[in-house]
Amino acid sequence: MLNIVKDFLLNLFFILLPIFTIPIWIEQRKVPKHIKQHLLTIFYSFVIILCITIPVGADKVSIFDLRQIPLWLGSLYRGIATSAFLCLVTIGYRSLFEGAGFFVTAVTSVLVMGTSIVLSKKFLQLPSKHRISLATALSAFSGIITIGLAELFHGIPSPSVLLSLTYLLVQPICMFIACSLKEMVYHNIALRKRMIRAEKMEAVSHLAASISHEIRNPLTAARGFMQLLEQHHLSPEKRRQYARIAIEELDRAEAIITDYLTFAKPAPETVEKLNVKTEIERVIDFIRPLANMNSVEVRATLAPFSIIGEREKFRQCLLNIMKNAIEAMPNGGVLQIYVSIEKRRVLIRISDTGVGMTKEQMERLGEPYFTTKEIKGTGLGMMVVYRIIESMNGTIHIQSEVHKGTEVSIYLPLSSSHLPQEVRKAKKIFAVL
Ligand code: ADP
Ligand code: MG
């Protein structure tokens, strides 16, 4: 009896192992849907083969195993194609073995397939609890049919009566366990997906609220330049220049809205070659009024290295960092921007002499809604920075000391096919030396 229990437990283990591991593995690897379908079918086939190969009571006259459970599960959850394939695998593999059970296997497998084809669609629409009950009932039913057919055609020998009765009882119990666990695993995966989606939706709705705060700067700049346009003594050249800047600022405001709303998927859309120097200068121009307002001196040591990325997002990223730096120096200070090259990676270092951050604050940096600025902050700036740098295959390192300042170092891959002239010149000089 103990051996029988051990064998049944081993069969149950074969069934439970893929139920636990495969969906989680598929989820982590983000396997495409059509491949997922085939993978699950293949794993159910393996389970059937394992159950038939290592059955229960192999030393007795009659042999039983739990192959019907993966056959039912695969057929009910995966539909017609899987059902037909698993039925063929069961019959085909069983035909390799001797014994009178082949006929019974063939009849029950076709019966399982036929029933699943009829029920499969309705089965998936049932509530989880009903699915478990129905699968358990179906496995009990196919168990009875199996024993009935075996008795009818071969007559179950008396030493195997106990095994047959155990089988009748154990199969539905194992099906109940397997199906309940399967439902639990899928329920958890679905819950996690829903949570991630809800989190994104909440972030997006919060961003919508924070847009007014973020676009105030370009709007203020545009307004300032428009006011300048009102002056009568302006030369046509200056007038054109101010009008152009005002339009650019308004475009920027629009770009910020677009950027903030699409932050959820920061994959580059219009990727192009960017000149780090030009882009930083543009952001400095833009941020200068804010720096002046806070008595912050901006010092820049720039070099025209090329990187690959989305112009607006890159600017947005620099802007968020520089804005934080300026906001960290309410009583004035120095904002330093330094560009160099380190191991074929462009280094952009933005440092300030501001309030700095504690270790706890540093750990929470980039967490959505983490802000120490109360209603003035959104707590989204650094999160956007991390996302953008990640999408540009870059890395970011931050060092900070309370009351001393903060240093943000961004490393981005150098665009090698288009090395800027200065670098090429430098390379030539070094080659000559
Ligand atoms: P927000 O600026 O809206 O608060 P961020 O995500 O940009 O949101 O920044 C989150 C928090 O990180 C800030 O509230 C601030 O406490 C801290 N922080 C970011 N950059 C700096 C910096 N340069 N110096 C000091 N603290 C900073
Ligand atoms: Mg910020």
Short mmCIF file of C-alpha atoms and ligand atoms in Angstrom, two decimals:
data_model
loop_
_atom_site.label_atom_id
_atom_site.label_comp_id
_atom_site.label_asym_id
_atom_site.label_seq_id
_atom_site.Cartn_x
_atom_site.Cartn_y
_atom_site.Cartn_z
CA MET A 1 0.00 0.00 0.00
CA LEU A 2 2.84 2.34 0.92
CA ASN A 3 4.44 1.72 -2.48
CA ILE A 4 1.19 2.59 -4.20
CA VAL A 5 0.96 5.88 -2.30
CA LYS A 6 4.60 6.65 -3.13
CA ASP A 7 3.98 5.98 -6.83
CA PHE A 8 0.87 8.15 -6.88
CA LEU A 9 2.76 10.93 -5.15
CA LEU A 10 5.53 10.68 -7.75
CA ASN A 11 2.96 10.96 -10.54
CA LEU A 12 1.42 13.96 -8.77
CA PHE A 13 4.87 15.53 -8.54
CA PHE A 14 5.33 15.18 -12.33
CA ILE A 15 2.02 16.97 -12.81
CA LEU A 16 2.57 19.76 -10.27
CA LEU A 17 6.11 20.63 -11.29
CA PRO A 18 5.24 22.25 -14.65
CA ILE A 19 2.07 23.77 -13.19
CA PHE A 20 4.23 25.77 -10.79
CA THR A 21 7.32 26.41 -12.84
CA ILE A 22 6.23 26.90 -16.47
CA PRO A 23 3.76 29.80 -16.10
CA ILE A 24 6.22 31.70 -13.87
CA TRP A 25 9.09 31.03 -16.28
CA ILE A 26 6.94 32.11 -19.25
CA GLU A 27 5.92 35.25 -17.39
CA GLN A 28 9.50 36.19 -16.51
CA ARG A 29 10.85 35.57 -20.03
CA LYS A 30 7.93 37.38 -21.65
CA VAL A 31 7.45 34.48 -24.06
CA PRO A 32 5.17 35.41 -27.02
CA LYS A 33 1.64 34.01 -26.86
CA HIS A 34 1.88 31.55 -29.78
CA ILE A 35 5.14 30.04 -28.44
CA LYS A 36 3.60 29.86 -24.95
CA GLN A 37 0.76 27.73 -26.35
CA HIS A 38 3.21 25.27 -27.96
CA LEU A 39 5.46 25.18 -24.90
CA LEU A 40 2.61 24.27 -22.59
CA THR A 41 1.41 21.57 -24.98
CA ILE A 42 4.91 20.09 -25.13
CA PHE A 43 5.21 20.11 -21.33
CA TYR A 44 1.85 18.41 -20.89
CA SER A 45 3.05 15.74 -23.38
CA PHE A 46 6.18 15.22 -21.29
CA VAL A 47 4.10 14.82 -18.17
CA ILE A 48 1.92 12.20 -19.88
CA ILE A 49 5.03 10.34 -21.04
CA LEU A 50 6.54 10.46 -17.54
CA CYS A 51 3.33 9.20 -15.93
CA ILE A 52 3.11 6.27 -18.36
CA THR A 53 6.84 5.48 -18.01
CA ILE A 54 6.84 5.50 -14.20
CA PRO A 55 3.36 4.19 -13.33
CA VAL A 56 1.74 3.10 -10.08
CA GLY A 57 2.06 -0.54 -9.00
CA ALA A 58 4.43 -1.57 -11.78
CA ASP A 59 5.14 -4.84 -9.97
CA LYS A 60 1.46 -5.84 -9.97
CA VAL A 61 -0.66 -7.39 -12.69
CA SER A 62 -2.52 -4.18 -13.46
CA ILE A 63 -0.82 -0.83 -13.98
CA PHE A 64 -2.34 2.55 -13.36
CA ASP A 65 -1.09 6.07 -13.61
CA LEU A 66 -2.39 9.65 -13.51
CA ARG A 67 -1.89 10.40 -17.23
CA GLN A 68 -5.52 11.43 -17.56
CA ILE A 69 -4.92 14.50 -15.38
CA PRO A 70 -2.46 16.26 -17.74
CA LEU A 71 -4.62 15.08 -20.63
CA TRP A 72 -7.71 16.71 -19.10
CA LEU A 73 -5.89 19.85 -17.98
CA GLY A 74 -4.20 20.42 -21.35
CA SER A 75 -7.41 19.72 -23.25
CA LEU A 76 -9.72 21.83 -21.11
CA TYR A 77 -7.42 24.84 -20.72
CA ARG A 78 -5.68 24.85 -24.12
CA GLY A 79 -8.40 23.84 -26.57
CA ILE A 80 -8.88 21.55 -29.56
CA ALA A 81 -5.37 21.47 -31.10
CA THR A 82 -3.66 20.70 -27.78
CA SER A 83 -6.32 18.14 -26.94
CA ALA A 84 -5.83 16.28 -30.24
CA PHE A 85 -2.04 16.37 -29.89
CA LEU A 86 -2.09 15.11 -26.29
CA CYS A 87 -4.54 12.36 -27.24
CA LEU A 88 -2.17 11.22 -30.02
CA VAL A 89 0.82 11.34 -27.65
CA THR A 90 -1.05 9.24 -25.06
CA ILE A 91 -2.20 6.59 -27.53
CA GLY A 92 1.10 6.60 -29.46
CA TYR A 93 3.31 6.29 -26.40
CA ARG A 94 1.08 3.67 -24.75
CA SER A 95 1.27 1.56 -27.93
CA LEU A 96 5.01 1.12 -27.29
CA PHE A 97 4.21 -0.85 -24.15
CA GLU A 98 2.77 -4.30 -23.86
CA GLY A 99 -0.32 -5.26 -21.91
CA ALA A 100 -4.01 -5.31 -22.43
CA GLY A 101 -4.54 -1.70 -21.45
CA PHE A 102 -3.91 -0.22 -24.89
CA PHE A 103 -7.50 -0.55 -26.01
CA VAL A 104 -8.80 1.04 -22.79
CA THR A 105 -6.27 3.88 -23.16
CA ALA A 106 -7.32 4.53 -26.76
CA VAL A 107 -11.03 4.62 -25.90
CA THR A 108 -10.65 6.82 -22.78
CA SER A 109 -8.22 9.23 -24.50
CA VAL A 110 -10.60 9.77 -27.41
CA LEU A 111 -13.42 10.20 -24.91
CA VAL A 112 -11.43 12.83 -22.98
CA MET A 113 -10.61 14.62 -26.24
CA GLY A 114 -14.22 14.60 -27.44
CA THR A 115 -15.60 15.82 -24.09
CA SER A 116 -12.96 18.57 -23.86
CA ILE A 117 -13.66 19.78 -27.38
CA VAL A 118 -17.33 20.14 -26.47
CA LEU A 119 -16.66 21.74 -23.07
CA SER A 120 -13.41 23.68 -23.55
CA LYS A 121 -14.92 27.07 -24.49
CA LYS A 122 -17.59 26.98 -21.78
CA PHE A 123 -15.05 25.68 -19.28
CA LEU A 124 -12.83 28.74 -19.64
CA GLN A 125 -15.77 31.06 -19.06
CA LEU A 126 -16.68 29.43 -15.74
CA PRO A 127 -15.64 30.98 -12.42
CA SER A 128 -12.46 29.51 -10.98
CA LYS A 129 -14.24 27.38 -8.32
CA HIS A 130 -16.59 25.83 -10.87
CA ARG A 131 -13.66 25.02 -13.15
CA ILE A 132 -11.99 23.11 -10.31
CA SER A 133 -15.21 21.22 -9.50
CA LEU A 134 -15.89 20.36 -13.14
CA ALA A 135 -12.31 19.17 -13.78
CA THR A 136 -12.46 17.01 -10.63
CA ALA A 137 -15.80 15.52 -11.66
CA LEU A 138 -14.57 14.84 -15.19
CA SER A 139 -11.44 13.07 -13.94
CA ALA A 140 -13.58 10.94 -11.60
CA PHE A 141 -15.83 10.13 -14.55
CA SER A 142 -12.93 9.12 -16.83
CA GLY A 143 -11.48 7.04 -13.96
CA ILE A 144 -14.75 5.12 -13.64
CA ILE A 145 -14.91 4.60 -17.42
CA THR A 146 -11.29 3.31 -17.38
CA ILE A 147 -11.93 0.78 -14.62
CA GLY A 148 -15.30 -0.17 -16.16
CA LEU A 149 -13.76 -0.84 -19.56
CA ALA A 150 -10.84 -2.77 -18.04
CA GLU A 151 -13.25 -4.94 -16.08
CA LEU A 152 -15.53 -5.43 -19.10
CA PHE A 153 -12.85 -6.40 -21.60
CA HIS A 154 -10.11 -8.03 -19.53
CA GLY A 155 -11.59 -8.56 -16.08
CA ILE A 156 -9.58 -6.97 -13.31
CA PRO A 157 -7.64 -9.71 -11.49
CA SER A 158 -8.44 -9.96 -7.77
CA PRO A 159 -4.96 -8.80 -6.53
CA SER A 160 -5.53 -5.53 -8.40
CA VAL A 161 -8.95 -4.71 -6.99
CA LEU A 162 -7.49 -2.61 -4.16
CA LEU A 163 -5.25 -0.74 -6.60
CA SER A 164 -8.23 -0.07 -8.89
CA LEU A 165 -10.32 1.29 -6.05
CA THR A 166 -7.43 3.46 -4.85
CA TYR A 167 -7.03 4.76 -8.39
CA LEU A 168 -10.73 5.66 -8.54
CA LEU A 169 -10.35 7.70 -5.38
CA VAL A 170 -6.87 9.17 -5.89
CA GLN A 171 -7.31 10.47 -9.45
CA PRO A 172 -10.08 12.99 -8.61
CA ILE A 173 -8.23 14.05 -5.43
CA CYS A 174 -5.00 14.69 -7.39
CA MET A 175 -7.00 16.50 -10.08
CA PHE A 176 -8.55 18.71 -7.40
CA ILE A 177 -5.08 19.56 -6.03
CA ALA A 178 -3.52 20.15 -9.47
CA CYS A 179 -6.40 22.22 -10.78
CA SER A 180 -6.63 24.33 -7.59
CA LEU A 181 -2.89 25.08 -7.73
CA LYS A 182 -3.07 25.86 -11.43
CA GLU A 183 -5.90 28.32 -10.78
CA MET A 184 -3.96 29.86 -7.89
CA VAL A 185 -0.82 30.37 -9.99
CA TYR A 186 -2.80 31.96 -12.84
CA HIS A 187 -4.76 34.10 -10.41
CA ASN A 188 -1.51 35.45 -8.93
CA ILE A 189 -0.01 36.18 -12.36
CA ALA A 190 -3.18 37.99 -13.45
CA LEU A 191 -3.21 39.95 -10.19
CA ARG A 192 0.39 41.07 -10.66
CA LYS A 193 -0.30 42.17 -14.24
CA ARG A 194 -3.34 44.12 -13.08
CA MET A 195 -1.33 45.78 -10.31
CA ILE A 196 1.41 46.90 -12.70
CA ARG A 197 -1.20 48.31 -15.08
CA ALA A 198 -2.99 50.09 -12.24
CA GLU A 199 0.31 51.55 -11.04
CA LYS A 200 1.06 52.88 -14.53
CA MET A 201 -2.40 54.33 -14.86
CA GLU A 202 -2.09 56.07 -11.53
CA ALA A 203 1.33 57.49 -12.44
CA VAL A 204 -0.05 58.73 -15.74
CA SER A 205 -3.00 60.43 -14.05
CA HIS A 206 -0.68 62.00 -11.49
CA LEU A 207 1.56 63.20 -14.32
CA ALA A 208 -1.38 64.86 -15.98
CA ALA A 209 -1.85 66.85 -12.76
CA SER A 210 1.83 67.74 -12.61
CA ILE A 211 2.01 68.99 -16.19
CA SER A 212 0.90 72.49 -15.25
CA HIS A 213 3.85 72.66 -12.86
CA GLU A 214 6.33 71.37 -15.42
CA ILE A 215 5.29 73.55 -18.35
CA ARG A 216 5.23 76.75 -16.36
CA ASN A 217 8.89 77.40 -17.19
CA PRO A 218 8.65 77.29 -21.00
CA LEU A 219 5.44 79.29 -20.85
CA THR A 220 7.09 81.92 -18.65
CA ALA A 221 10.05 82.11 -21.02
CA ALA A 222 7.77 82.40 -24.07
CA ARG A 223 5.80 85.12 -22.31
CA GLY A 224 9.03 86.97 -21.44
CA PHE A 225 10.21 86.98 -25.04
CA MET A 226 6.80 88.11 -26.27
CA GLN A 227 6.95 91.00 -23.83
CA LEU A 228 10.37 91.88 -25.24
CA LEU A 229 8.81 91.93 -28.70
CA GLU A 230 6.60 94.80 -27.58
CA GLN A 231 9.62 97.12 -27.35
CA HIS A 232 9.63 99.63 -30.22
CA HIS A 233 13.35 100.11 -30.68
CA LEU A 234 14.05 96.44 -31.52
CA SER A 235 15.88 95.68 -34.74
CA PRO A 236 14.03 93.36 -37.16
CA GLU A 237 16.80 90.79 -36.63
CA LYS A 238 16.29 90.73 -32.82
CA ARG A 239 12.55 90.70 -33.29
CA ARG A 240 12.79 87.59 -35.46
CA GLN A 241 15.14 85.97 -32.96
CA TYR A 242 12.82 86.61 -29.99
CA ALA A 243 9.79 85.40 -31.91
CA ARG A 244 11.66 82.22 -32.86
CA ILE A 245 12.70 81.57 -29.26
CA ALA A 246 9.14 82.16 -28.02
CA ILE A 247 7.84 79.64 -30.57
CA GLU A 248 10.54 77.16 -29.57
CA GLU A 249 9.59 77.52 -25.93
CA LEU A 250 5.94 76.90 -26.73
CA ASP A 251 6.99 73.84 -28.73
CA ARG A 252 8.97 72.70 -25.71
CA ALA A 253 5.93 73.09 -23.48
CA GLU A 254 4.03 70.88 -25.89
CA ALA A 255 6.91 68.41 -26.00
CA ILE A 256 6.98 68.24 -22.19
CA ILE A 257 3.29 67.37 -22.14
CA THR A 258 3.86 64.66 -24.74
CA ASP A 259 6.95 63.39 -22.92
CA TYR A 260 5.23 63.25 -19.58
CA LEU A 261 2.22 61.47 -20.92
CA THR A 262 4.29 58.93 -22.80
CA PHE A 263 6.76 58.39 -19.99
CA ALA A 264 5.29 54.95 -19.42
CA LYS A 265 7.05 53.68 -22.52
CA PRO A 266 10.28 55.59 -22.90
CA ALA A 267 11.59 53.51 -25.86
CA PRO A 268 13.13 55.97 -28.34
CA GLU A 269 10.82 56.82 -31.21
CA THR A 270 12.74 59.24 -33.41
CA VAL A 271 16.25 58.28 -32.49
CA GLU A 272 18.94 60.50 -33.92
CA LYS A 273 22.54 61.56 -33.47
CA LEU A 274 22.77 64.21 -30.79
CA ASN A 275 25.57 66.60 -30.03
CA VAL A 276 25.95 66.62 -26.28
CA LYS A 277 27.39 70.16 -26.21
CA THR A 278 24.56 71.69 -28.26
CA GLU A 279 21.89 69.94 -26.25
CA ILE A 280 23.34 70.93 -22.89
CA GLU A 281 23.76 74.54 -24.04
CA ARG A 282 20.13 74.58 -25.11
CA VAL A 283 18.99 73.33 -21.71
CA ILE A 284 21.28 75.79 -19.91
CA ASP A 285 19.76 78.64 -21.94
CA PHE A 286 16.39 77.44 -20.95
CA ILE A 287 17.15 77.01 -17.26
CA ARG A 288 19.19 80.22 -16.89
CA PRO A 289 16.23 82.42 -15.82
CA LEU A 290 15.52 79.99 -12.99
CA ALA A 291 19.23 79.94 -12.05
CA ASN A 292 19.36 83.72 -12.01
CA MET A 293 16.26 83.87 -9.85
CA ASN A 294 17.99 81.63 -7.30
CA SER A 295 21.37 83.43 -7.58
CA VAL A 296 22.89 80.26 -8.98
CA GLU A 297 25.98 80.57 -11.13
CA VAL A 298 26.13 78.15 -14.05
CA ARG A 299 29.57 76.93 -15.08
CA ALA A 300 29.91 74.62 -18.06
CA THR A 301 32.88 72.73 -19.48
CA LEU A 302 31.45 71.08 -22.55
CA ALA A 303 32.72 68.97 -25.44
CA PRO A 304 30.84 68.11 -28.64
CA PHE A 305 30.60 64.33 -28.33
CA SER A 306 27.92 62.48 -30.24
CA ILE A 307 25.39 60.20 -28.67
CA ILE A 308 22.30 58.46 -29.94
CA GLY A 309 18.89 59.23 -28.55
CA GLU A 310 15.69 61.18 -28.70
CA ARG A 311 16.38 64.90 -28.59
CA GLU A 312 13.37 65.96 -26.55
CA LYS A 313 13.71 63.18 -24.01
CA PHE A 314 17.42 63.82 -23.56
CA ARG A 315 16.74 67.50 -22.96
CA GLN A 316 13.96 66.59 -20.58
CA CYS A 317 16.35 64.39 -18.64
CA LEU A 318 19.04 67.11 -18.36
CA LEU A 319 16.41 69.64 -17.47
CA ASN A 320 15.02 67.54 -14.63
CA ILE A 321 18.50 67.06 -13.14
CA MET A 322 19.51 70.72 -13.49
CA LYS A 323 16.18 71.88 -12.13
CA ASN A 324 16.67 69.69 -9.05
CA ALA A 325 20.19 71.08 -8.63
CA ILE A 326 18.95 74.67 -8.76
CA GLU A 327 16.07 73.89 -6.43
CA ALA A 328 18.60 72.42 -3.99
CA MET A 329 20.33 75.83 -3.81
CA PRO A 330 17.60 78.24 -2.71
CA ASN A 331 20.20 80.66 -1.36
CA GLY A 332 22.48 80.52 -4.36
CA GLY A 333 25.44 78.37 -5.30
CA VAL A 334 27.21 76.91 -8.28
CA LEU A 335 25.74 74.57 -10.86
CA GLN A 336 28.54 72.87 -12.70
CA ILE A 337 28.17 70.86 -15.89
CA TYR A 338 31.13 68.93 -17.11
CA VAL A 339 31.46 66.67 -20.14
CA SER A 340 34.24 64.22 -20.88
CA ILE A 341 34.84 60.76 -22.22
CA GLU A 342 35.54 57.65 -20.19
CA LYS A 343 36.13 54.26 -21.79
CA ARG A 344 34.21 55.13 -24.96
CA ARG A 345 31.31 56.40 -22.89
CA VAL A 346 30.31 60.02 -22.72
CA LEU A 347 30.28 61.29 -19.16
CA ILE A 348 27.98 64.17 -18.28
CA ARG A 349 28.50 65.32 -14.70
CA ILE A 350 26.04 67.77 -13.20
CA SER A 351 26.99 68.94 -9.72
CA ASP A 352 25.60 71.48 -7.31
CA THR A 353 26.58 73.03 -4.02
CA GLY A 354 23.13 72.62 -2.56
CA VAL A 355 21.48 71.00 0.42
CA GLY A 356 22.51 67.47 -0.56
CA MET A 357 20.70 64.28 0.37
CA THR A 358 20.75 61.84 3.25
CA LYS A 359 21.37 58.14 2.63
CA GLU A 360 17.65 57.40 3.03
CA GLN A 361 16.75 60.09 0.49
CA MET A 362 19.34 58.72 -1.96
CA GLU A 363 17.84 55.25 -1.66
CA ARG A 364 14.39 56.55 -2.49
CA LEU A 365 15.53 58.64 -5.44
CA GLY A 366 13.68 57.66 -8.62
CA GLU A 367 10.78 56.21 -6.66
CA PRO A 368 7.51 57.62 -8.05
CA TYR A 369 6.17 60.52 -5.98
CA PHE A 370 9.17 60.70 -3.68
CA THR A 371 9.67 64.37 -2.99
CA THR A 372 10.91 66.53 -0.14
CA LYS A 373 9.42 69.63 -1.72
CA GLU A 374 5.87 69.06 -0.50
CA ILE A 375 3.33 70.64 -2.85
CA LYS A 376 6.05 72.22 -4.99
CA GLY A 377 7.45 68.85 -6.05
CA THR A 378 5.93 66.04 -8.06
CA GLY A 379 8.46 63.39 -7.13
CA LEU A 380 8.48 62.25 -10.76
CA GLY A 381 11.48 64.11 -12.17
CA MET A 382 14.14 61.57 -11.23
CA MET A 383 11.93 58.64 -12.20
CA VAL A 384 11.67 60.10 -15.70
CA VAL A 385 15.48 60.63 -15.69
CA TYR A 386 16.15 56.97 -14.83
CA ARG A 387 13.73 55.77 -17.50
CA ILE A 388 15.23 57.96 -20.22
CA ILE A 389 18.84 57.06 -19.40
CA GLU A 390 17.90 53.38 -19.31
CA SER A 391 16.24 53.66 -22.73
CA MET A 392 19.45 55.23 -24.07
CA ASN A 393 21.53 52.29 -22.77
CA GLY A 394 23.20 54.55 -20.26
CA THR A 395 23.89 54.41 -16.56
CA ILE A 396 23.57 56.97 -13.83
CA HIS A 397 25.55 57.39 -10.59
CA ILE A 398 24.68 59.82 -7.85
CA GLN A 399 26.84 61.02 -4.99
CA SER A 400 25.56 63.38 -2.38
CA GLU A 401 26.51 64.82 0.95
CA VAL A 402 24.20 66.77 3.21
CA HIS A 403 24.94 70.53 3.19
CA LYS A 404 27.74 69.99 0.66
CA GLY A 405 26.00 69.16 -2.58
CA THR A 406 25.09 66.53 -5.11
CA GLU A 407 26.86 65.13 -8.14
CA VAL A 408 24.92 63.31 -10.84
CA SER A 409 27.08 61.40 -13.36
CA ILE A 410 25.49 60.09 -16.52
CA TYR A 411 27.36 57.67 -18.76
CA LEU A 412 26.06 57.25 -22.30
CA PRO A 413 27.43 55.18 -25.19
CA LEU A 414 29.47 57.26 -27.62
CA SER A 415 28.10 57.19 -31.14
CA SER A 416 31.19 55.62 -32.75
CA SER A 417 30.23 55.87 -36.42
CA HIS A 418 29.98 59.63 -36.19
CA LEU A 419 32.84 60.75 -34.03
CA PRO A 420 32.88 64.53 -33.75
CA GLN A 421 35.63 66.39 -35.53
CA GLU A 422 37.48 67.28 -32.32
CA VAL A 423 37.75 63.62 -31.31
CA ARG A 424 38.91 62.61 -34.79
CA LYS A 425 41.47 65.41 -34.73
CA ALA A 426 42.64 64.34 -31.28
CA LYS A 427 42.92 60.76 -32.49
CA LYS A 428 45.07 61.88 -35.45
CA ILE A 429 47.35 63.84 -33.11
CA PHE A 430 47.75 60.86 -30.82
CA ALA A 431 48.45 58.62 -33.83
CA VAL A 432 51.25 60.96 -34.95
CA LEU A 433 52.69 61.12 -31.44
P1 ADP B 1 10.78 66.71 -7.23
O1 ADP B 1 11.87 67.56 -7.78
O2 ADP B 1 9.47 67.00 -7.85
O3 ADP B 1 10.73 66.68 -5.74
P2 ADP B 1 12.43 64.57 -8.23
O4 ADP B 1 12.12 63.17 -8.60
O5 ADP B 1 13.03 65.44 -9.26
O6 ADP B 1 11.08 65.20 -7.68
O7 ADP B 1 13.37 64.56 -6.97
C1 ADP B 1 12.99 63.81 -5.85
C2 ADP B 1 13.68 64.30 -4.59
O8 ADP B 1 15.08 64.00 -4.66
C3 ADP B 1 13.61 65.78 -4.37
O9 ADP B 1 12.42 66.16 -3.71
C4 ADP B 1 14.84 66.03 -3.53
O10 ADP B 1 14.59 65.78 -2.17
C5 ADP B 1 15.83 65.01 -3.98
N1 ADP B 1 16.80 65.55 -4.92
C6 ADP B 1 16.89 65.37 -6.25
N2 ADP B 1 17.93 66.01 -6.78
C7 ADP B 1 18.55 66.64 -5.75
C8 ADP B 1 19.72 67.48 -5.63
N3 ADP B 1 20.45 67.83 -6.71
N4 ADP B 1 20.05 67.91 -4.40
C9 ADP B 1 19.33 67.59 -3.32
N5 ADP B 1 18.23 66.81 -3.36
C10 ADP B 1 17.84 66.34 -4.56
MG MG B 2 12.57 67.53 -9.75
#
